[in-house]
Amino acid sequence: MSQDLQIILNLLSEGKSAKEISKLFFSTEDTRKLINYLEKNNINLKQYETFKYMDKEWLLEQLKKYNNSPTILSRELNMSLTSVNRYAIEFGLRKPKKSIASVNPVNEKYFDEVDNFKKAYWLGFIMADGYTYKTPNREKYELAIKIKSTDINHLKEFAKDIEFPEEKIVIGSGKRNNNTNYYCSLRTYNTHLVTTVMNKHRIVQNKTYVQCLPDSIPKEYISDFIRGYWDGNGSFAQKGWSACTMSYQLIESFAKYFDENNIEYTLRKQLCKSGNYLHLIRIRNKSQEEFIELIYPPEKYALKRKYDLIYMSPQN
């Protein structure tokens, strides 16, 4: 037995709390490291006075004594509130709090199958202007889209499609370079929906350099996926329609699709301060009409201001 382990056991025998021991040995009041350390050494904490809350009958008695409040109990007995709550829920003495996913309902199976153009479009838009995230230490997932407040109707359309409460869309502001920017955002924490987007459609966190055209997109909906991506990360100028990404793999897949449809383009890369390349694809002017016909036909859904550029611009 190591010297540290022996000291910890002695402190437990003296009735020291998990917080006190964690702070001494792991420089934190979070008791998870201590508990994991003891479990690896096959130490049963139930034998120590401080950890009697791991017994259902004892914990029930103490909760009654302290007004059924884990907070008061943990404070009065100098115990870990996180652990008290965890075991109270495990023993059925308290109900778990409602998750954010249950508060904000959503059609969790919306992206299970890409069986219409709108789903392909939204996946492209999420890849360009959204993100997925998994917390490192627990199974909590998030999908979010944050765009300019002037495009809020676009976010409302997405909310309608995935059956997300429109009133839960957040409108806020932030400062950047001394300018105030207004935004709107939508977040869902539904595990099934987010993991489907991440695992099946390969839209993952830290996606900057690994973006690719998902294999899950049927061929007849590839143009819709590209339109979604272009709406989120593309632009239109006198030189033509263009889009950029740090992922050459994604740009290459777009180029291949344009080759198959006889649309001419140019590729360029630019070295960034990070040492990585920004890849850009630009549609040549001679293929602009073909590009619009393929990617932005008037009968398909797209970001309104992009359609306005196409169909209301004086040069068109």
CSV table of C-alpha atoms in Angstrom, one decimal:
chain,number,residue,atom,x,y,z
A,1,MET,CA,0.0,0.0,0.0
A,2,SER,CA,1.3,3.4,-1.0
A,3,GLN,CA,2.0,6.1,1.6
A,4,ASP,CA,-0.6,8.4,0.1
A,5,LEU,CA,-3.3,5.7,0.3
A,6,GLN,CA,-2.5,4.9,3.9
A,7,ILE,CA,-2.7,8.6,4.8
A,8,ILE,CA,-6.1,8.9,3.0
A,9,LEU,CA,-7.4,5.9,4.9
A,10,ASN,CA,-6.2,7.3,8.2
A,11,LEU,CA,-8.0,10.6,7.5
A,12,LEU,CA,-11.2,8.7,6.5
A,13,SER,CA,-11.0,6.8,9.8
A,14,GLU,CA,-10.7,10.1,11.7
A,15,GLY,CA,-14.0,11.2,10.0
A,16,LYS,CA,-12.5,13.8,7.6
A,17,SER,CA,-14.8,14.7,4.8
A,18,ALA,CA,-14.2,13.9,1.2
A,19,LYS,CA,-13.9,17.6,0.4
A,20,GLU,CA,-11.1,18.1,2.9
A,21,ILE,CA,-9.2,15.1,1.7
A,22,SER,CA,-9.7,16.0,-2.0
A,23,LYS,CA,-8.4,19.5,-1.4
A,24,LEU,CA,-5.4,18.2,0.4
A,25,PHE,CA,-4.4,15.5,-2.1
A,26,PHE,CA,-5.9,16.7,-5.4
A,27,SER,CA,-6.0,20.5,-4.9
A,28,THR,CA,-9.8,20.6,-5.5
A,29,GLU,CA,-13.0,20.2,-3.5
A,30,ASP,CA,-14.4,18.1,-6.3
A,31,THR,CA,-14.5,14.6,-4.8
A,32,ARG,CA,-14.6,12.6,-8.1
A,33,LYS,CA,-10.8,12.1,-8.3
A,34,LEU,CA,-10.7,10.9,-4.7
A,35,ILE,CA,-13.6,8.4,-5.2
A,36,ASN,CA,-12.0,7.1,-8.5
A,37,TYR,CA,-8.7,6.7,-6.8
A,38,LEU,CA,-10.1,4.7,-3.9
A,39,GLU,CA,-12.2,2.5,-6.2
A,40,LYS,CA,-9.1,1.6,-8.2
A,41,ASN,CA,-7.6,0.5,-4.9
A,42,ASN,CA,-10.7,-1.6,-4.1
A,43,ILE,CA,-11.6,0.6,-1.1
A,44,ASN,CA,-15.2,0.4,0.0
A,45,LEU,CA,-16.2,3.8,1.3
A,46,LYS,CA,-19.3,2.5,3.1
A,47,GLN,CA,-17.2,1.3,6.0
A,48,TYR,CA,-16.3,4.9,6.9
A,49,GLU,CA,-18.5,7.2,9.0
A,50,THR,CA,-18.3,10.0,6.5
A,51,PHE,CA,-19.7,7.9,3.7
A,52,LYS,CA,-22.8,6.4,5.4
A,53,TYR,CA,-25.0,8.3,3.0
A,54,MET,CA,-24.2,5.5,0.6
A,55,ASP,CA,-26.7,3.4,2.6
A,56,LYS,CA,-30.3,4.0,1.7
A,57,GLU,CA,-31.8,3.8,5.2
A,58,TRP,CA,-29.2,6.1,6.8
A,59,LEU,CA,-29.6,8.7,4.0
A,60,LEU,CA,-33.4,8.6,4.3
A,61,GLU,CA,-33.2,9.2,8.0
A,62,GLN,CA,-30.8,12.1,7.6
A,63,LEU,CA,-32.9,13.7,4.8
A,64,LYS,CA,-36.0,13.6,7.1
A,65,LYS,CA,-33.9,15.2,9.9
A,66,TYR,CA,-32.7,18.0,7.6
A,67,ASN,CA,-36.0,19.0,6.1
A,68,ASN,CA,-35.5,16.7,3.1
A,69,SER,CA,-32.8,19.0,1.8
A,70,PRO,CA,-29.6,17.5,0.5
A,71,THR,CA,-28.1,21.0,0.6
A,72,ILE,CA,-28.7,21.5,4.3
A,73,LEU,CA,-27.6,17.9,5.0
A,74,SER,CA,-24.3,18.2,3.1
A,75,ARG,CA,-23.6,21.5,4.8
A,76,GLU,CA,-24.4,20.3,8.3
A,77,LEU,CA,-22.5,17.0,8.0
A,78,ASN,CA,-19.7,18.5,5.8
A,79,MET,CA,-20.4,16.1,2.9
A,80,SER,CA,-20.2,16.4,-0.8
A,81,LEU,CA,-23.5,17.8,-2.1
A,82,THR,CA,-22.9,16.2,-5.6
A,83,SER,CA,-22.5,12.8,-4.0
A,84,VAL,CA,-25.5,13.1,-1.7
A,85,ASN,CA,-27.7,14.1,-4.6
A,86,ARG,CA,-26.4,11.3,-6.7
A,87,TYR,CA,-27.1,8.6,-4.1
A,88,ALA,CA,-30.5,10.2,-3.2
A,89,ILE,CA,-31.5,9.8,-6.8
A,90,GLU,CA,-30.0,6.3,-7.1
A,91,PHE,CA,-31.9,5.1,-4.0
A,92,GLY,CA,-35.1,6.7,-5.3
A,93,LEU,CA,-35.3,9.2,-2.5
A,94,ARG,CA,-35.3,12.2,-4.9
A,95,LYS,CA,-36.3,12.7,-8.5
A,96,PRO,CA,-33.7,13.8,-11.0
A,97,LYS,CA,-34.2,17.4,-12.4
A,98,LYS,CA,-35.7,17.7,-15.8
A,99,SER,CA,-33.1,17.8,-18.5
A,100,ILE,CA,-32.9,20.7,-20.9
A,101,ALA,CA,-33.8,18.3,-23.6
A,102,SER,CA,-37.1,17.5,-22.0
A,103,VAL,CA,-37.8,21.2,-21.4
A,104,ASN,CA,-37.1,22.0,-25.0
A,105,PRO,CA,-38.8,19.2,-27.0
A,106,VAL,CA,-37.7,18.4,-30.5
A,107,ASN,CA,-38.3,15.8,-33.2
A,108,GLU,CA,-35.3,13.7,-32.2
A,109,LYS,CA,-35.7,11.4,-35.3
A,110,TYR,CA,-35.7,14.3,-37.8
A,111,PHE,CA,-32.3,13.5,-39.2
A,112,ASP,CA,-32.5,9.7,-38.9
A,113,GLU,CA,-33.1,9.5,-42.7
A,114,VAL,CA,-32.3,12.1,-45.3
A,115,ASP,CA,-35.5,11.5,-47.3
A,116,ASN,CA,-36.3,15.1,-48.5
A,117,PHE,CA,-34.3,18.1,-49.8
A,118,LYS,CA,-35.0,20.2,-46.7
A,119,LYS,CA,-33.1,17.8,-44.4
A,120,ALA,CA,-30.1,17.7,-46.7
A,121,TYR,CA,-30.2,21.5,-46.8
A,122,TRP,CA,-30.2,21.9,-43.0
A,123,LEU,CA,-27.3,19.4,-42.7
A,124,GLY,CA,-25.3,21.6,-45.1
A,125,PHE,CA,-26.2,24.7,-43.2
A,126,ILE,CA,-25.3,23.1,-39.8
A,127,MET,CA,-21.9,22.1,-41.2
A,128,ALA,CA,-21.3,25.7,-42.3
A,129,ASP,CA,-22.9,27.8,-39.6
A,130,GLY,CA,-23.6,25.5,-36.7
A,131,TYR,CA,-21.7,23.2,-34.4
A,132,THR,CA,-22.1,20.0,-32.4
A,133,TYR,CA,-20.5,19.4,-29.1
A,134,LYS,CA,-20.0,16.6,-26.5
A,135,THR,CA,-18.8,17.5,-23.0
A,136,PRO,CA,-15.5,15.7,-22.2
A,137,ASN,CA,-16.5,14.1,-18.9
A,138,ARG,CA,-20.1,13.2,-19.3
A,139,GLU,CA,-22.6,12.1,-21.9
A,140,LYS,CA,-24.1,15.5,-22.7
A,141,TYR,CA,-24.5,16.6,-26.3
A,142,GLU,CA,-25.4,19.9,-27.9
A,143,LEU,CA,-26.3,21.2,-31.4
A,144,ALA,CA,-26.4,24.9,-31.9
A,145,ILE,CA,-26.9,27.5,-34.7
A,146,LYS,CA,-26.0,31.1,-34.1
A,147,ILE,CA,-26.6,33.6,-36.9
A,148,LYS,CA,-27.3,37.3,-37.5
A,149,SER,CA,-30.6,38.5,-35.9
A,150,THR,CA,-31.7,39.8,-39.2
A,151,ASP,CA,-31.9,36.2,-40.4
A,152,ILE,CA,-34.2,35.1,-37.5
A,153,ASN,CA,-36.9,33.9,-39.9
A,154,HIS,CA,-34.4,31.4,-41.2
A,155,LEU,CA,-33.9,30.0,-37.7
A,156,LYS,CA,-37.6,30.0,-37.2
A,157,GLU,CA,-37.9,27.8,-40.3
A,158,PHE,CA,-35.4,25.3,-38.9
A,159,ALA,CA,-37.2,25.3,-35.5
A,160,LYS,CA,-40.5,24.6,-37.3
A,161,ASP,CA,-39.0,21.7,-39.2
A,162,ILE,CA,-37.4,20.0,-36.2
A,163,GLU,CA,-40.4,20.8,-34.0
A,164,PHE,CA,-38.4,23.0,-31.7
A,165,PRO,CA,-40.4,25.7,-29.7
A,166,GLU,CA,-39.9,29.0,-31.6
A,167,GLU,CA,-40.1,31.0,-28.3
A,168,LYS,CA,-36.9,29.2,-27.1
A,169,ILE,CA,-34.9,30.9,-29.8
A,170,VAL,CA,-32.5,33.3,-28.1
A,171,ILE,CA,-31.9,36.9,-29.3
A,172,GLY,CA,-28.8,38.6,-27.9
A,173,SER,CA,-25.9,40.9,-28.7
A,174,GLY,CA,-22.2,41.0,-28.3
A,175,LYS,CA,-19.3,43.4,-28.9
A,176,ARG,CA,-16.5,42.8,-31.4
A,177,ASN,CA,-14.0,45.4,-32.5
A,178,ASN,CA,-16.0,48.0,-30.6
A,179,ASN,CA,-19.1,47.2,-32.7
A,180,THR,CA,-22.3,45.7,-31.3
A,181,ASN,CA,-23.5,42.6,-33.2
A,182,TYR,CA,-27.0,41.3,-32.7
A,183,TYR,CA,-27.6,37.5,-33.1
A,184,CYS,CA,-30.2,34.8,-32.7
A,185,SER,CA,-29.4,31.3,-31.6
A,186,LEU,CA,-31.0,27.9,-31.2
A,187,ARG,CA,-29.7,25.1,-29.0
A,188,THR,CA,-30.9,21.6,-28.5
A,189,TYR,CA,-29.4,19.0,-26.1
A,190,ASN,CA,-31.4,16.0,-27.4
A,191,THR,CA,-28.9,13.2,-27.3
A,192,HIS,CA,-30.5,11.1,-30.1
A,193,LEU,CA,-30.7,14.1,-32.6
A,194,VAL,CA,-27.2,15.4,-31.9
A,195,THR,CA,-25.5,12.0,-32.0
A,196,THR,CA,-27.3,11.2,-35.3
A,197,VAL,CA,-25.9,14.4,-36.8
A,198,MET,CA,-22.4,13.7,-35.4
A,199,ASN,CA,-22.2,10.0,-36.0
A,200,LYS,CA,-24.4,9.3,-39.1
A,201,HIS,CA,-23.9,12.5,-40.9
A,202,ARG,CA,-20.3,13.2,-39.8
A,203,ILE,CA,-20.8,16.7,-38.6
A,204,VAL,CA,-18.6,16.6,-35.6
A,205,GLN,CA,-17.1,19.0,-33.1
A,206,ASN,CA,-13.7,20.4,-34.1
A,207,LYS,CA,-14.8,19.9,-37.7
A,208,THR,CA,-12.8,22.6,-39.3
A,209,TYR,CA,-10.1,20.4,-40.9
A,210,VAL,CA,-12.2,17.2,-41.3
A,211,GLN,CA,-15.3,18.4,-43.1
A,212,CYS,CA,-16.5,16.3,-45.9
A,213,LEU,CA,-19.6,15.6,-48.0
A,214,PRO,CA,-21.5,13.1,-45.8
A,215,ASP,CA,-22.0,9.6,-47.4
A,216,SER,CA,-25.5,9.8,-45.9
A,217,ILE,CA,-26.7,12.4,-48.4
A,218,PRO,CA,-28.5,10.7,-51.3
A,219,LYS,CA,-27.2,11.8,-54.7
A,220,GLU,CA,-30.5,13.5,-55.6
A,221,TYR,CA,-30.1,15.8,-52.5
A,222,ILE,CA,-26.4,16.8,-52.9
A,223,SER,CA,-27.3,20.1,-54.5
A,224,ASP,CA,-29.5,20.9,-51.5
A,225,PHE,CA,-26.7,20.1,-49.1
A,226,ILE,CA,-24.4,22.4,-51.0
A,227,ARG,CA,-27.0,25.1,-51.0
A,228,GLY,CA,-27.3,24.8,-47.3
A,229,TYR,CA,-23.5,25.0,-46.9
A,230,TRP,CA,-23.3,28.0,-49.3
A,231,ASP,CA,-26.1,29.8,-47.4
A,232,GLY,CA,-24.0,29.5,-44.2
A,233,ASN,CA,-20.5,29.9,-45.5
A,234,GLY,CA,-20.7,31.2,-49.1
A,235,SER,CA,-20.8,34.7,-50.6
A,236,PHE,CA,-21.8,36.4,-53.8
A,237,ALA,CA,-19.8,39.2,-55.5
A,238,GLN,CA,-19.1,40.6,-58.9
A,239,LYS,CA,-16.4,37.9,-59.4
A,240,GLY,CA,-19.0,35.2,-58.8
A,241,TRP,CA,-20.3,32.8,-56.2
A,242,SER,CA,-17.7,31.4,-53.8
A,243,ALA,CA,-17.4,29.4,-50.6
A,244,CYS,CA,-14.4,28.6,-48.4
A,245,THR,CA,-13.4,26.1,-45.7
A,246,MET,CA,-10.2,24.9,-44.0
A,247,SER,CA,-11.0,21.4,-45.3
A,248,TYR,CA,-9.6,20.6,-48.7
A,249,GLN,CA,-11.6,17.3,-48.6
A,250,LEU,CA,-14.9,19.2,-48.6
A,251,ILE,CA,-13.8,21.6,-51.4
A,252,GLU,CA,-12.7,18.7,-53.4
A,253,SER,CA,-16.1,17.0,-53.1
A,254,PHE,CA,-17.8,20.2,-54.2
A,255,ALA,CA,-15.4,20.4,-57.2
A,256,LYS,CA,-16.1,16.8,-58.2
A,257,TYR,CA,-19.9,17.5,-58.1
A,258,PHE,CA,-19.5,20.6,-60.3
A,259,ASP,CA,-17.4,18.6,-62.8
A,260,GLU,CA,-20.2,16.1,-63.1
A,261,ASN,CA,-22.6,18.9,-63.9
A,262,ASN,CA,-20.3,20.9,-66.3
A,263,ILE,CA,-20.0,23.9,-64.0
A,264,GLU,CA,-16.6,25.7,-64.3
A,265,TYR,CA,-14.8,26.9,-61.2
A,266,THR,CA,-11.5,28.0,-59.8
A,267,LEU,CA,-9.7,26.7,-56.7
A,268,ARG,CA,-7.4,28.7,-54.6
A,269,LYS,CA,-5.8,28.3,-51.2
A,270,GLN,CA,-4.5,30.9,-48.8
A,271,LEU,CA,-2.0,30.4,-46.0
A,272,CYS,CA,-3.3,31.5,-42.6
A,273,LYS,CA,-1.5,32.7,-39.5
A,274,SER,CA,-2.2,29.4,-37.9
A,275,GLY,CA,0.0,27.7,-40.6
A,276,ASN,CA,-3.0,26.0,-42.2
A,277,TYR,CA,-4.5,26.7,-45.6
A,278,LEU,CA,-7.9,28.2,-46.2
A,279,HIS,CA,-9.4,26.6,-49.4
A,280,LEU,CA,-11.7,28.6,-51.6
A,281,ILE,CA,-13.9,27.5,-54.6
A,282,ARG,CA,-15.3,30.2,-56.9
A,283,ILE,CA,-17.8,29.7,-59.7
A,284,ARG,CA,-16.7,31.2,-63.0
A,285,ASN,CA,-18.9,33.9,-64.5
A,286,LYS,CA,-19.6,31.8,-67.6
A,287,SER,CA,-21.1,29.1,-65.3
A,288,GLN,CA,-23.1,31.3,-63.1
A,289,GLU,CA,-26.5,30.6,-64.6
A,290,GLU,CA,-25.8,26.8,-64.6
A,291,PHE,CA,-24.8,27.1,-60.9
A,292,ILE,CA,-28.0,29.0,-60.0
A,293,GLU,CA,-30.1,26.5,-61.9
A,294,LEU,CA,-28.5,23.6,-60.1
A,295,ILE,CA,-28.0,24.9,-56.6
A,296,TYR,CA,-30.5,27.8,-56.3
A,297,PRO,CA,-33.6,26.9,-58.3
A,298,PRO,CA,-36.5,29.2,-57.3
A,299,GLU,CA,-38.7,26.3,-56.1
A,300,LYS,CA,-36.3,25.1,-53.4
A,301,TYR,CA,-35.9,26.6,-49.9
A,302,ALA,CA,-32.9,28.9,-49.2
A,303,LEU,CA,-31.8,31.8,-47.1
A,304,LYS,CA,-34.0,34.7,-48.3
A,305,ARG,CA,-31.2,37.3,-48.7
A,306,LYS,CA,-29.3,34.9,-50.9
A,307,TYR,CA,-32.4,34.4,-53.2
A,308,ASP,CA,-32.8,38.2,-53.2
A,309,LEU,CA,-29.3,38.6,-54.5
A,310,ILE,CA,-30.0,36.2,-57.3
A,311,TYR,CA,-33.5,37.1,-58.4
A,312,MET,CA,-33.8,40.7,-57.4
A,313,SER,CA,-30.3,41.9,-58.2
A,314,PRO,CA,-30.2,44.5,-61.1
A,315,GLN,CA,-27.6,42.5,-63.0
A,316,ASN,CA,-30.0,39.5,-63.1
